Amino acid sequence: MKYPATCLHLDETLNEGLIGSLDGGILYGNFSEDVFSKLVGAPSVENYVIRFKELDDNLFVTFHAFGSVKLWNAINGEELHDFSYAKITCKDVLLHKQRQELYLFYDDNTCKVVDVQNFEKVTQFIIDELNVHPGGEGRYIQDSTLVQEHGQ
């Protein structure tokens, strides 16, 4: 049985990319050569991929229907870590390359900061106000007000 695509992430040539399918799997597709192969099987039909985001040349994340986020090695397709927290949905992820930290922004206005090397939570804070200025590599966060800060 074939499942419809839920999201697509193409490279800069628009010839190849990753495809999330409704069965929960991830496929690689090369459209110019008409070649498709399944990279990851379906972990759960209900928790399918809804969005891909490339963090850098080596890492990307997948956002899933039930709010979890998975971090992947872009070179070999290995799943590195699954970030799942009860009753909250991850809305965005940023990578601080110099500090090797992931910033996971959730719908309850929390930001969890995780060390990419060992996947331990460094800190967590609640955001009262956040203005994000997009712009690719020049993307930065400005004017965030921390209401409450939590330790490890």
GROMACS .gro file of C-alpha atoms in nm:
model
  152
    1MET     CA    1   0.000   0.000   0.000
    2LYS     CA    2   0.130   0.346  -0.087
    3TYR     CA    3   0.085   0.635   0.151
    4PRO     CA    4   0.059   1.002   0.054
    5ALA     CA    5   0.342   1.242   0.131
    6THR     CA    6   0.299   1.467   0.433
    7CYS     CA    7   0.603   1.691   0.376
    8LEU     CA    8   0.894   1.741   0.141
    9HIS     CA    9   1.243   1.887   0.185
   10LEU     CA   10   1.439   1.942  -0.138
   11ASP     CA   11   1.804   2.031  -0.191
   12GLU     CA   12   1.903   2.353  -0.367
   13THR     CA   13   1.887   2.188  -0.711
   14LEU     CA   14   1.528   2.074  -0.646
   15ASN     CA   15   1.626   1.733  -0.790
   16GLU     CA   16   1.648   1.532  -0.469
   17GLY     CA   17   1.529   1.540  -0.112
   18LEU     CA   18   1.348   1.379   0.176
   19ILE     CA   19   0.982   1.284   0.178
   20GLY     CA   20   0.774   1.223   0.489
   21SER     CA   21   0.491   0.977   0.430
   22LEU     CA   22   0.160   0.935   0.607
   23ASP     CA   23   0.264   0.588   0.728
   24GLY     CA   24   0.535   0.751   0.943
   25GLY     CA   25   0.829   0.662   0.718
   26ILE     CA   26   1.094   0.881   0.558
   27LEU     CA   27   1.197   0.832   0.197
   28TYR     CA   28   1.483   0.963  -0.014
   29GLY     CA   29   1.379   1.077  -0.359
   30ASN     CA   30   1.585   1.164  -0.666
   31PHE     CA   31   1.332   1.314  -0.906
   32SER     CA   32   1.569   1.361  -1.201
   33GLU     CA   33   1.658   0.989  -1.200
   34ASP     CA   34   1.314   0.873  -1.075
   35VAL     CA   35   1.472   0.682  -0.784
   36PHE     CA   36   1.305   0.652  -0.445
   37SER     CA   37   1.409   0.449  -0.142
   38LYS     CA   38   1.278   0.421   0.211
   39LEU     CA   39   1.534   0.541   0.467
   40VAL     CA   40   1.333   0.487   0.782
   41GLY     CA   41   1.040   0.256   0.834
   42ALA     CA   42   0.712   0.360   0.984
   43PRO     CA   43   0.747   0.392   1.363
   44SER     CA   44   0.379   0.477   1.394
   45VAL     CA   45   0.109   0.554   1.144
   46GLU     CA   46  -0.035   0.809   1.385
   47ASN     CA   47   0.295   0.993   1.448
   48TYR     CA   48   0.394   1.078   1.092
   49VAL     CA   49   0.643   1.346   0.990
   50ILE     CA   50   0.481   1.685   0.930
   51ARG     CA   51   0.794   1.893   0.864
   52PHE     CA   52   1.168   1.869   0.798
   53LYS     CA   53   1.422   2.132   0.896
   54GLU     CA   54   1.788   2.133   0.798
   55LEU     CA   55   2.003   2.264   1.083
   56ASP     CA   56   2.339   2.243   0.904
   57ASP     CA   57   2.518   2.015   0.656
   58ASN     CA   58   2.532   1.732   0.912
   59LEU     CA   59   2.205   1.759   1.105
   60PHE     CA   60   1.835   1.785   1.036
   61VAL     CA   61   1.522   1.748   1.246
   62THR     CA   62   1.180   1.603   1.178
   63PHE     CA   63   0.868   1.736   1.346
   64HIS     CA   64   0.603   1.471   1.410
   65ALA     CA   65   0.225   1.485   1.436
   66PHE     CA   66   0.215   1.427   1.812
   67GLY     CA   67   0.465   1.702   1.891
   68SER     CA   68   0.790   1.509   1.912
   69VAL     CA   69   1.107   1.612   1.733
   70LYS     CA   70   1.378   1.377   1.610
   71LEU     CA   71   1.737   1.476   1.541
   72TRP     CA   72   1.906   1.298   1.248
   73ASN     CA   73   2.255   1.263   1.105
   74ALA     CA   74   2.218   1.400   0.751
   75ILE     CA   75   2.521   1.207   0.626
   76ASN     CA   76   2.419   0.851   0.715
   77GLY     CA   77   2.047   0.890   0.802
   78GLU     CA   78   2.093   0.768   1.161
   79GLU     CA   79   1.843   0.887   1.419
   80LEU     CA   80   2.047   1.055   1.694
   81HIS     CA   81   1.781   1.147   1.947
   82ASP     CA   82   1.405   1.175   2.002
   83PHE     CA   83   1.281   1.477   2.196
   84SER     CA   84   0.935   1.397   2.332
   85TYR     CA   85   0.767   1.571   2.621
   86ALA     CA   86   0.415   1.499   2.743
   87LYS     CA   87   0.140   1.739   2.640
   88ILE     CA   88   0.358   1.998   2.463
   89THR     CA   89   0.439   2.038   2.094
   90CYS     CA   90   0.770   2.158   1.956
   91LYS     CA   91   0.720   2.450   1.717
   92ASP     CA   92   1.077   2.525   1.610
   93VAL     CA   93   1.440   2.421   1.661
   94LEU     CA   94   1.753   2.632   1.625
   95LEU     CA   95   2.115   2.517   1.638
   96HIS     CA   96   2.386   2.730   1.799
   97LYS     CA   97   2.684   2.597   1.603
   98GLN     CA   98   2.961   2.742   1.820
   99ARG     CA   99   2.812   2.617   2.148
  100GLN     CA  100   2.674   2.296   1.993
  101GLU     CA  101   2.338   2.349   2.158
  102LEU     CA  102   1.987   2.294   2.029
  103TYR     CA  103   1.714   2.539   2.125
  104LEU     CA  104   1.375   2.367   2.117
  105PHE     CA  105   1.079   2.608   2.130
  106TYR     CA  106   0.748   2.464   2.255
  107ASP     CA  107   0.386   2.576   2.237
  108ASP     CA  108   0.372   2.635   2.614
  109ASN     CA  109   0.630   2.918   2.572
  110THR     CA  110   0.919   2.713   2.708
  111CYS     CA  111   1.258   2.681   2.547
  112LYS     CA  112   1.465   2.374   2.626
  113VAL     CA  113   1.838   2.403   2.560
  114VAL     CA  114   2.008   2.070   2.488
  115ASP     CA  115   2.376   1.986   2.440
  116VAL     CA  116   2.417   1.820   2.097
  117GLN     CA  117   2.714   1.610   2.210
  118ASN     CA  118   2.540   1.419   2.492
  119PHE     CA  119   2.171   1.523   2.454
  120GLU     CA  120   2.150   1.635   2.815
  121LYS     CA  121   1.930   1.933   2.893
  122VAL     CA  122   2.148   2.233   2.975
  123THR     CA  123   1.867   2.462   3.087
  124GLN     CA  124   1.504   2.549   3.032
  125PHE     CA  125   1.326   2.881   3.049
  126ILE     CA  126   0.984   3.032   2.992
  127ILE     CA  127   0.965   3.302   2.730
  128ASP     CA  128   0.743   3.600   2.800
  129GLU     CA  129   0.813   3.773   2.471
  130LEU     CA  130   1.029   3.669   2.178
  131ASN     CA  131   1.098   3.849   1.854
  132VAL     CA  132   1.266   3.625   1.598
  133HIS     CA  133   1.426   3.785   1.296
  134PRO     CA  134   1.451   3.536   1.008
  135GLY     CA  135   1.723   3.546   0.749
  136GLY     CA  136   1.896   3.213   0.688
  137GLU     CA  137   2.249   3.208   0.827
  138GLY     CA  138   2.202   3.556   0.975
  139ARG     CA  139   1.902   3.444   1.180
  140TYR     CA  140   1.909   3.566   1.535
  141ILE     CA  141   1.689   3.608   1.841
  142GLN     CA  142   1.643   3.950   1.992
  143ASP     CA  143   1.445   4.102   2.277
  144SER     CA  144   1.361   3.784   2.467
  145THR     CA  145   1.236   3.835   2.821
  146LEU     CA  146   1.292   3.543   3.056
  147VAL     CA  147   1.014   3.522   3.309
  148GLN     CA  148   1.131   3.214   3.498
  149GLU     CA  149   1.453   3.020   3.465
  150HIS     CA  150   1.496   2.656   3.559
  151GLY     CA  151   1.816   2.465   3.624
  152GLN     CA  152   1.890   2.112   3.510
   0.00000   0.00000   0.00000
